[in-house]
mmCIF file of C-alpha atoms in Angstrom:
data_model
loop_
_atom_site.group_PDB
_atom_site.id
_atom_site.type_symbol
_atom_site.label_atom_id
_atom_site.label_comp_id
_atom_site.label_asym_id
_atom_site.label_seq_id
_atom_site.Cartn_x
_atom_site.Cartn_y
_atom_site.Cartn_z
ATOM 1 C CA MET S 1 23.304 -127.722 79.429
ATOM 2 C CA GLN S 2 19.637 -127.264 80.898
ATOM 3 C CA ILE S 3 16.233 -128.662 79.823
ATOM 4 C CA GLY S 4 13.558 -127.800 82.319
ATOM 5 C CA PRO S 5 14.754 -131.013 84.218
ATOM 6 C CA TYR S 6 17.234 -132.101 81.916
ATOM 7 C CA ARG S 7 20.331 -132.077 82.341
ATOM 8 C CA LEU S 8 22.125 -132.982 79.073
ATOM 9 C CA LYS S 9 25.969 -135.138 78.659
ATOM 10 C CA ASN S 10 26.647 -132.376 76.101
ATOM 11 C CA GLN S 11 26.437 -130.390 73.881
ATOM 12 C CA LEU S 12 25.327 -132.686 71.037
ATOM 13 C CA ILE S 13 21.434 -132.997 70.006
ATOM 14 C CA VAL S 14 19.921 -134.813 67.037
ATOM 15 C CA ALA S 15 17.972 -132.968 64.929
ATOM 16 C CA PRO S 16 14.511 -134.375 63.796
ATOM 17 C CA MET S 17 13.727 -135.189 60.188
ATOM 18 C CA ALA S 18 10.531 -137.515 58.417
ATOM 19 C CA GLY S 19 11.604 -140.858 57.666
ATOM 20 C CA VAL S 20 15.524 -140.296 59.353
ATOM 21 C CA THR S 21 14.627 -140.033 63.055
ATOM 22 C CA ASP S 22 13.010 -142.561 63.875
ATOM 23 C CA GLN S 23 13.416 -144.542 67.078
ATOM 24 C CA PRO S 24 16.277 -147.399 65.728
ATOM 25 C CA PHE S 25 17.982 -144.077 64.050
ATOM 26 C CA ARG S 26 17.900 -142.143 67.665
ATOM 27 C CA ASN S 27 19.319 -145.292 69.629
ATOM 28 C CA LEU S 28 22.319 -145.487 67.438
ATOM 29 C CA CYS S 29 23.254 -141.801 67.378
ATOM 30 C CA ILE S 30 22.600 -141.896 71.807
ATOM 31 C CA ARG S 31 25.105 -144.099 71.403
ATOM 32 C CA TYR S 32 27.234 -143.106 69.723
ATOM 33 C CA GLY S 33 27.496 -139.539 72.167
ATOM 34 C CA ALA S 34 24.308 -137.724 70.841
ATOM 35 C CA ALA S 35 22.573 -135.868 74.353
ATOM 36 C CA MET S 36 19.407 -136.075 72.617
ATOM 37 C CA ALA S 37 18.109 -137.540 69.659
ATOM 38 C CA VAL S 38 14.368 -135.437 68.820
ATOM 39 C CA SER S 39 11.415 -137.016 67.122
ATOM 40 C CA GLU S 40 10.309 -137.644 63.547
ATOM 41 C CA MET S 41 7.665 -134.657 63.040
ATOM 42 C CA LEU S 42 4.161 -135.669 63.860
ATOM 43 C CA SER S 43 0.999 -134.019 62.925
ATOM 44 C CA SER S 44 -1.046 -131.964 65.311
ATOM 45 C CA ASN S 45 -4.597 -132.959 64.134
ATOM 46 C CA PRO S 46 -5.510 -136.059 65.712
ATOM 47 C CA ASP S 47 -7.567 -137.277 61.666
ATOM 48 C CA VAL S 48 -3.672 -138.780 61.112
ATOM 49 C CA TRP S 49 -2.871 -140.396 63.868
ATOM 50 C CA ASP S 50 -4.920 -143.837 64.309
ATOM 51 C CA THR S 51 -2.338 -144.385 60.276
ATOM 52 C CA ASP S 52 0.817 -147.510 61.033
ATOM 53 C CA LYS S 53 3.656 -144.082 60.411
ATOM 54 C CA SER S 54 1.820 -141.520 63.348
ATOM 55 C CA ARG S 55 1.856 -144.891 65.667
ATOM 56 C CA LEU S 56 4.964 -145.882 65.934
ATOM 57 C CA ARG S 57 6.788 -142.944 66.106
ATOM 58 C CA MET S 58 4.357 -142.431 69.764
ATOM 59 C CA THR S 59 5.752 -145.174 70.835
ATOM 60 C CA HIS S 60 8.450 -144.585 73.675
ATOM 61 C CA ALA S 61 9.069 -148.678 74.376
ATOM 62 C CA GLY S 62 12.926 -149.362 74.023
ATOM 63 C CA GLU S 63 13.534 -145.367 74.142
ATOM 64 C CA ASP S 64 17.238 -144.733 74.481
ATOM 65 C CA GLY S 65 17.809 -140.666 76.200
ATOM 66 C CA ILE S 66 15.091 -137.927 76.759
ATOM 67 C CA ARG S 67 12.281 -138.917 74.662
ATOM 68 C CA SER S 68 11.774 -134.891 73.057
ATOM 69 C CA VAL S 69 9.001 -135.128 70.654
ATOM 70 C CA GLN S 70 8.774 -132.952 67.918
ATOM 71 C CA ILE S 71 4.456 -131.679 66.985
ATOM 72 C CA ALA S 72 3.920 -129.432 64.467
ATOM 73 C CA GLY S 73 0.511 -128.035 63.340
ATOM 74 C CA SER S 74 -1.076 -124.261 63.279
ATOM 75 C CA ASP S 75 -4.648 -124.568 65.786
ATOM 76 C CA PRO S 76 -3.274 -123.513 69.224
ATOM 77 C CA GLU S 77 -5.924 -125.382 70.989
ATOM 78 C CA LEU S 78 -4.746 -129.089 68.059
ATOM 79 C CA MET S 79 -1.478 -128.431 69.584
ATOM 80 C CA ALA S 80 -2.196 -127.236 72.691
ATOM 81 C CA ASN S 81 -4.281 -130.780 72.101
ATOM 82 C CA ALA S 82 -1.546 -132.903 70.651
ATOM 83 C CA ALA S 83 0.464 -132.534 73.291
ATOM 84 C CA ALA S 84 -1.509 -133.009 76.045
ATOM 85 C CA VAL S 85 -1.185 -136.520 74.394
ATOM 86 C CA ASN S 86 2.236 -137.498 74.111
ATOM 87 C CA VAL S 87 3.146 -136.980 77.234
ATOM 88 C CA GLN S 88 0.936 -138.838 77.835
ATOM 89 C CA GLN S 89 2.988 -141.336 75.552
ATOM 90 C CA GLY S 90 5.285 -140.686 77.673
ATOM 91 C CA ALA S 91 6.746 -137.154 76.074
ATOM 92 C CA GLN S 92 9.813 -135.497 78.786
ATOM 93 C CA ILE S 93 9.876 -132.243 76.437
ATOM 94 C CA ILE S 94 7.363 -131.173 73.311
ATOM 95 C CA ASP S 95 9.140 -129.201 70.385
ATOM 96 C CA ILE S 96 7.543 -127.736 68.466
ATOM 97 C CA ASN S 97 7.793 -127.071 64.118
ATOM 98 C CA MET S 98 8.316 -124.213 63.067
ATOM 99 C CA GLY S 99 11.191 -124.782 61.073
ATOM 100 C CA CYS S 100 10.337 -127.396 58.442
ATOM 101 C CA PRO S 101 10.638 -125.968 55.029
ATOM 102 C CA ALA S 102 8.374 -128.395 52.914
ATOM 103 C CA LYS S 103 5.669 -127.377 50.570
ATOM 104 C CA LYS S 104 3.097 -129.435 51.749
ATOM 105 C CA VAL S 105 3.904 -128.206 55.270
ATOM 106 C CA ASN S 106 3.530 -124.640 54.723
ATOM 107 C CA LYS S 107 0.237 -124.491 52.164
ATOM 108 C CA LYS S 108 -0.942 -125.417 55.661
ATOM 109 C CA LEU S 109 0.201 -122.211 57.482
ATOM 110 C CA ALA S 110 2.377 -125.091 58.943
ATOM 111 C CA GLY S 111 6.783 -125.532 60.003
ATOM 112 C CA SER S 112 8.819 -122.153 58.346
ATOM 113 C CA ALA S 113 5.075 -121.237 57.601
ATOM 114 C CA LEU S 114 4.370 -119.338 60.799
ATOM 115 C CA LEU S 115 7.456 -117.527 60.607
ATOM 116 C CA GLN S 116 5.510 -114.416 57.842
ATOM 117 C CA ASP S 117 2.908 -114.473 60.985
ATOM 118 C CA PRO S 118 4.529 -113.181 64.957
ATOM 119 C CA GLN S 119 0.818 -113.269 66.859
ATOM 120 C CA GLN S 120 -0.432 -116.445 65.003
ATOM 121 C CA VAL S 121 3.690 -117.972 67.098
ATOM 122 C CA GLU S 122 2.621 -116.350 69.651
ATOM 123 C CA ALA S 123 -0.851 -117.938 70.565
ATOM 124 C CA ILE S 124 0.370 -121.148 69.446
ATOM 125 C CA LEU S 125 3.530 -121.742 72.105
ATOM 126 C CA LYS S 126 1.094 -119.589 74.447
ATOM 127 C CA ALA S 127 -1.431 -123.030 74.245
ATOM 128 C CA VAL S 128 0.833 -125.668 74.234
ATOM 129 C CA VAL S 129 3.336 -124.022 76.714
ATOM 130 C CA ALA S 130 0.420 -124.607 79.405
ATOM 131 C CA ALA S 131 -1.376 -127.580 78.679
ATOM 132 C CA VAL S 132 1.440 -129.747 79.484
ATOM 133 C CA ASP S 133 3.283 -129.349 82.840
ATOM 134 C CA VAL S 134 7.256 -131.178 80.604
ATOM 135 C CA PRO S 135 9.573 -128.668 79.619
ATOM 136 C CA VAL S 136 8.380 -127.544 75.635
ATOM 137 C CA THR S 137 10.481 -126.179 73.250
ATOM 138 C CA LEU S 138 10.868 -124.698 69.443
ATOM 139 C CA LYS S 139 12.394 -124.892 66.283
ATOM 140 C CA ILE S 140 12.624 -122.477 64.296
ATOM 141 C CA ARG S 141 14.166 -120.482 60.434
ATOM 142 C CA THR S 142 15.802 -117.584 60.774
ATOM 143 C CA GLY S 143 13.120 -116.152 59.264
ATOM 144 C CA TRP S 144 10.480 -116.654 56.156
ATOM 145 C CA ALA S 145 13.316 -115.464 52.973
ATOM 146 C CA PRO S 146 16.508 -113.122 53.447
ATOM 147 C CA GLU S 147 15.112 -110.280 53.073
ATOM 148 C CA HIS S 148 12.879 -110.943 55.589
ATOM 149 C CA ARG S 149 14.441 -112.675 58.835
ATOM 150 C CA ASN S 150 12.867 -111.996 61.641
ATOM 151 C CA GLY S 151 14.329 -114.586 63.866
ATOM 152 C CA VAL S 152 15.168 -112.415 66.990
ATOM 153 C CA HIS S 153 11.411 -110.923 66.543
ATOM 154 C CA ILE S 154 10.593 -114.339 67.442
ATOM 155 C CA ALA S 155 13.193 -115.910 69.872
ATOM 156 C CA GLN S 156 12.031 -113.477 71.757
ATOM 157 C CA ILE S 157 8.242 -114.121 71.408
ATOM 158 C CA ALA S 158 9.591 -117.804 71.945
ATOM 159 C CA GLU S 159 10.671 -116.896 75.508
ATOM 160 C CA ASN S 160 7.931 -115.076 76.803
ATOM 161 C CA CYS S 161 6.397 -116.865 76.193
ATOM 162 C CA GLY S 162 7.818 -119.703 78.214
ATOM 163 C CA ILE S 163 9.382 -121.417 75.271
ATOM 164 C CA ALA S 164 12.855 -123.949 77.644
ATOM 165 C CA SER S 165 15.268 -123.858 74.288
ATOM 166 C CA LEU S 166 15.720 -122.503 70.635
ATOM 167 C CA ALA S 167 17.348 -124.386 68.455
ATOM 168 C CA VAL S 168 16.837 -122.238 64.723
ATOM 169 C CA HIS S 169 18.102 -123.775 61.735
ATOM 170 C CA GLY S 170 20.235 -121.430 59.622
ATOM 171 C CA ARG S 171 18.736 -120.158 57.344
ATOM 172 C CA THR S 172 15.201 -119.159 55.452
ATOM 173 C CA ARG S 173 12.620 -121.348 54.195
ATOM 174 C CA GLN S 174 13.308 -119.670 51.054
ATOM 175 C CA CYS S 175 16.154 -121.353 50.451
ATOM 176 C CA MET S 176 15.683 -124.680 51.758
ATOM 177 C CA TYR S 177 18.625 -125.669 52.591
ATOM 178 C CA LYS S 178 20.656 -124.050 49.279
ATOM 179 C CA GLY S 179 23.566 -122.358 50.140
ATOM 180 C CA GLU S 180 25.153 -122.360 53.008
ATOM 181 C CA ALA S 181 24.245 -121.446 56.468
ATOM 182 C CA GLU S 182 25.404 -118.447 57.655
ATOM 183 C CA TYR S 183 25.213 -118.560 61.629
ATOM 184 C CA ASP S 184 25.196 -114.716 62.358
ATOM 185 C CA THR S 185 21.669 -114.680 62.773
ATOM 186 C CA ILE S 186 21.208 -117.412 65.461
ATOM 187 C CA LYS S 187 25.025 -115.102 66.896
ATOM 188 C CA ALA S 188 22.162 -112.053 67.086
ATOM 189 C CA ILE S 189 20.243 -114.784 68.800
ATOM 190 C CA LYS S 190 21.821 -114.879 70.930
ATOM 191 C CA LYS S 191 22.576 -112.658 72.685
ATOM 192 C CA GLN S 192 19.329 -111.748 72.301
ATOM 193 C CA ILE S 193 17.922 -113.999 74.998
ATOM 194 C CA SER S 194 18.420 -115.937 77.831
ATOM 195 C CA ILE S 195 17.232 -119.398 77.321
ATOM 196 C CA PRO S 196 19.431 -121.837 75.757
ATOM 197 C CA VAL S 197 20.523 -121.444 71.916
ATOM 198 C CA VAL S 198 21.059 -124.517 70.088
ATOM 199 C CA ALA S 199 22.411 -124.100 66.214
ATOM 200 C CA ASN S 200 21.420 -126.538 63.140
ATOM 201 C CA GLY S 201 22.681 -125.620 59.968
ATOM 202 C CA ASP S 202 25.724 -127.127 57.497
ATOM 203 C CA ILE S 203 27.491 -129.190 60.543
ATOM 204 C CA LEU S 204 29.130 -131.689 58.885
ATOM 205 C CA THR S 205 32.788 -132.121 60.610
ATOM 206 C CA PRO S 206 34.156 -131.604 64.175
ATOM 207 C CA GLU S 207 35.736 -128.557 62.862
ATOM 208 C CA LYS S 208 32.583 -127.544 62.136
ATOM 209 C CA ALA S 209 31.479 -127.287 65.143
ATOM 210 C CA ARG S 210 33.944 -126.587 66.981
ATOM 211 C CA PHE S 211 33.611 -122.914 65.053
ATOM 212 C CA VAL S 212 30.096 -122.583 64.645
ATOM 213 C CA LEU S 213 30.066 -123.326 68.605
ATOM 214 C CA ASP S 214 32.651 -120.642 68.824
ATOM 215 C CA TYR S 215 31.245 -117.274 66.743
ATOM 216 C CA THR S 216 27.828 -117.826 67.420
ATOM 217 C CA GLY S 217 28.190 -118.778 71.690
ATOM 218 C CA VAL S 218 25.450 -121.012 70.900
ATOM 219 C CA ASP S 219 24.798 -123.610 74.186
ATOM 220 C CA ALA S 220 24.446 -126.410 71.616
ATOM 221 C CA LEU S 221 24.500 -127.678 68.188
ATOM 222 C CA MET S 222 21.242 -129.571 67.167
ATOM 223 C CA ILE S 223 22.826 -132.266 64.086
ATOM 224 C CA GLY S 224 20.588 -133.554 61.389
ATOM 225 C CA ARG S 225 21.533 -134.811 58.098
ATOM 226 C CA GLY S 226 25.900 -134.666 58.851
ATOM 227 C CA ALA S 227 24.962 -138.422 60.871
ATOM 228 C CA GLN S 228 23.395 -139.362 57.838
ATOM 229 C CA GLY S 229 25.184 -142.766 57.562
ATOM 230 C CA ARG S 230 26.734 -141.257 60.028
ATOM 231 C CA PRO S 231 25.137 -141.262 63.798
ATOM 232 C CA TRP S 232 28.970 -141.945 64.564
ATOM 233 C CA ILE S 233 29.839 -138.310 63.634
ATOM 234 C CA PHE S 234 29.307 -137.290 67.882
ATOM 235 C CA ARG S 235 31.785 -139.826 69.387
ATOM 236 C CA GLU S 236 34.451 -136.932 66.464
ATOM 237 C CA ILE S 237 32.787 -134.145 67.766
ATOM 238 C CA GLN S 238 32.522 -135.187 71.620
ATOM 239 C CA HIS S 239 36.412 -136.277 70.940
ATOM 240 C CA TYR S 240 37.225 -133.184 69.017
ATOM 241 C CA LEU S 241 35.575 -130.389 70.868
ATOM 242 C CA ASP S 242 37.870 -132.570 74.763
ATOM 243 C CA THR S 243 40.843 -132.766 72.533
ATOM 244 C CA GLY S 244 41.077 -130.684 69.240
ATOM 245 C CA ASN S 245 42.015 -134.395 67.656
ATOM 246 C CA LYS S 246 40.019 -136.193 65.429
ATOM 247 C CA LEU S 247 39.500 -140.021 65.471
ATOM 248 C CA ALA S 248 41.127 -142.163 63.030
ATOM 249 C CA PRO S 249 38.090 -143.693 60.724
ATOM 250 C CA VAL S 250 35.411 -146.020 62.169
ATOM 251 C CA GLU S 251 37.188 -149.304 61.674
ATOM 252 C CA THR S 252 34.992 -151.880 58.658
ATOM 253 C CA ASP S 253 34.296 -154.205 60.913
ATOM 254 C CA GLU S 254 32.385 -151.693 63.210
ATOM 255 C CA LYS S 255 30.436 -150.699 60.353
ATOM 256 C CA ARG S 256 29.669 -153.847 59.124
ATOM 257 C CA GLN S 257 28.373 -155.067 62.873
ATOM 258 C CA LEU S 258 26.242 -151.461 62.924
ATOM 259 C CA MET S 259 24.211 -151.479 59.481
ATOM 260 C CA LEU S 260 23.859 -155.064 60.390
ATOM 261 C CA GLU S 261 22.178 -154.273 63.643
ATOM 262 C CA HIS S 262 20.675 -150.840 62.227
ATOM 263 C CA LEU S 263 18.440 -153.488 59.487
ATOM 264 C CA LYS S 264 17.901 -155.875 62.194
ATOM 265 C CA MET S 265 16.269 -152.693 64.198
ATOM 266 C CA LEU S 266 14.807 -151.265 60.667
ATOM 267 C CA TYR S 267 12.993 -154.760 59.516
ATOM 268 C CA ALA S 268 12.263 -155.409 63.852
ATOM 269 C CA LEU S 269 10.511 -151.873 63.917
ATOM 270 C CA TYR S 270 8.479 -151.589 60.928
ATOM 271 C CA GLY S 271 7.789 -155.309 59.279
ATOM 272 C CA ASP S 272 9.591 -157.193 56.883
ATOM 273 C CA TYR S 273 7.877 -155.424 53.530
ATOM 274 C CA LYS S 274 8.745 -150.716 54.553
ATOM 275 C CA GLY S 275 11.712 -152.154 56.612
ATOM 276 C CA ILE S 276 13.197 -153.338 53.900
ATOM 277 C CA ARG S 277 12.573 -150.076 52.183
ATOM 278 C CA PHE S 278 13.492 -147.925 55.101
ATOM 279 C CA ALA S 279 16.668 -149.771 54.793
ATOM 280 C CA ARG S 280 17.145 -149.578 51.741
ATOM 281 C CA LYS S 281 17.339 -145.158 52.741
ATOM 282 C CA HIS S 282 20.062 -146.261 55.755
ATOM 283 C CA VAL S 283 21.642 -148.150 53.391
ATOM 284 C CA GLY S 284 22.386 -145.751 50.892
ATOM 285 C CA TRP S 285 23.486 -142.815 53.110
ATOM 286 C CA TYR S 286 26.081 -145.313 53.852
ATOM 287 C CA LEU S 287 27.550 -146.497 51.525
ATOM 288 C CA ASN S 288 27.252 -143.606 49.144
ATOM 289 C CA GLN S 289 30.480 -143.076 47.934
ATOM 290 C CA GLU S 290 30.331 -142.952 43.965
ATOM 291 C CA SER S 291 32.387 -146.273 43.810
ATOM 292 C CA GLN S 292 28.978 -147.979 45.837
ATOM 293 C CA ARG S 293 26.858 -146.784 43.859
ATOM 294 C CA ALA S 294 26.840 -149.702 41.687
ATOM 295 C CA PHE S 295 26.424 -151.941 44.966
ATOM 296 C CA ARG S 296 23.068 -149.545 45.387
ATOM 297 C CA ALA S 297 21.390 -149.910 42.658
ATOM 298 C CA GLU S 298 21.786 -153.869 43.399
ATOM 299 C CA PHE S 299 20.917 -153.707 46.900
ATOM 300 C CA ASN S 300 17.335 -151.652 45.920
ATOM 301 C CA ARG S 301 16.436 -153.476 43.671
ATOM 302 C CA LEU S 302 16.670 -156.705 47.260
ATOM 303 C CA VAL S 303 12.807 -157.171 48.124
ATOM 304 C CA THR S 304 13.504 -159.994 50.651
ATOM 305 C CA VAL S 305 15.615 -159.212 54.393
ATOM 306 C CA GLU S 306 17.671 -161.948 54.087
ATOM 307 C CA GLU S 307 18.763 -160.269 51.342
ATOM 308 C CA GLN S 308 19.723 -157.628 51.861
ATOM 309 C CA CYS S 309 21.651 -158.664 55.047
ATOM 310 C CA SER S 310 23.348 -161.331 52.745
ATOM 311 C CA MET S 311 24.352 -158.625 50.100
ATOM 312 C CA VAL S 312 26.137 -156.080 52.930
ATOM 313 C CA GLU S 313 28.005 -159.282 54.714
ATOM 314 C CA HIS S 314 29.168 -159.995 51.012
ATOM 315 C CA TYR S 315 29.898 -155.971 50.700
ATOM 316 C CA PHE S 316 32.607 -155.924 53.794
ATOM 317 C CA ASP S 317 33.940 -159.924 52.663
ATOM 318 C CA GLU S 318 34.944 -159.079 49.913
ATOM 319 C CA PHE S 319 36.077 -155.693 51.111
ATOM 320 C CA ALA S 320 38.251 -157.441 53.972
ATOM 321 C CA ALA S 321 40.420 -159.762 51.441
ATOM 322 C CA ASN S 322 40.875 -156.886 49.508
#
């Protein structure tokens, strides 16, 4: 798949997820086979850029792979300016968020709320494409509500405005993350436009990845929640796409080293205080089985870097002993 001058090595992309796809997570997913990882959503409002959260999201030193930065907002001028600033900061691709279903985003008429206003969609896309000399991509949902699936129309607007590729989550805004993703709208979009189309939603296994590719005819897949606590899912999917066979489960020693490295990357990026809190979330995803509930509860009470690392080490030592 080609996005502007960038040729992706395969068909697997990490979906942008607020509070998840920070630089450590993106780099790990790239290491495990993702062709590209899109950053966490950045507000187009410059008033919030001076916060620690925004500064960290706008920093790309040490970034592995193609630097794709997602921006969100509803004002064409602010969105264009945000795109230009992020390109100056090192973004190689600008991605526009018109898919986020969160209330705090939608109440500002941003994210998936924009799908209700095709004219505003067009104004934003034209402004951003004109403001930068890098490829601009777009992420949408299939529509605002099941009875208002206008994804095909939005996709046609995107192509006409010069969008380089389009990612589509197979749910409407009203659906949030409930129920099952539907791929008929994505399939219809792929038939109607000539730019690359990326399917997103409920791609949790290698078998599902194969099905979605075959059913929709899309150019690539975008994987979000399926990678939480499983950055190796990209390696598993690529192996299955290449061979038709499933890889053996990740070895315990590899998972141990990966988790410890991930923790240290979080501490280095956020500092101990915030790093400890982000670590709780990620460890909860890595060890999410019912049998690991007591471990998670105890881990979430720890307040030092040393305690967290020691507890993870001890968990795997006990696992190896049994």
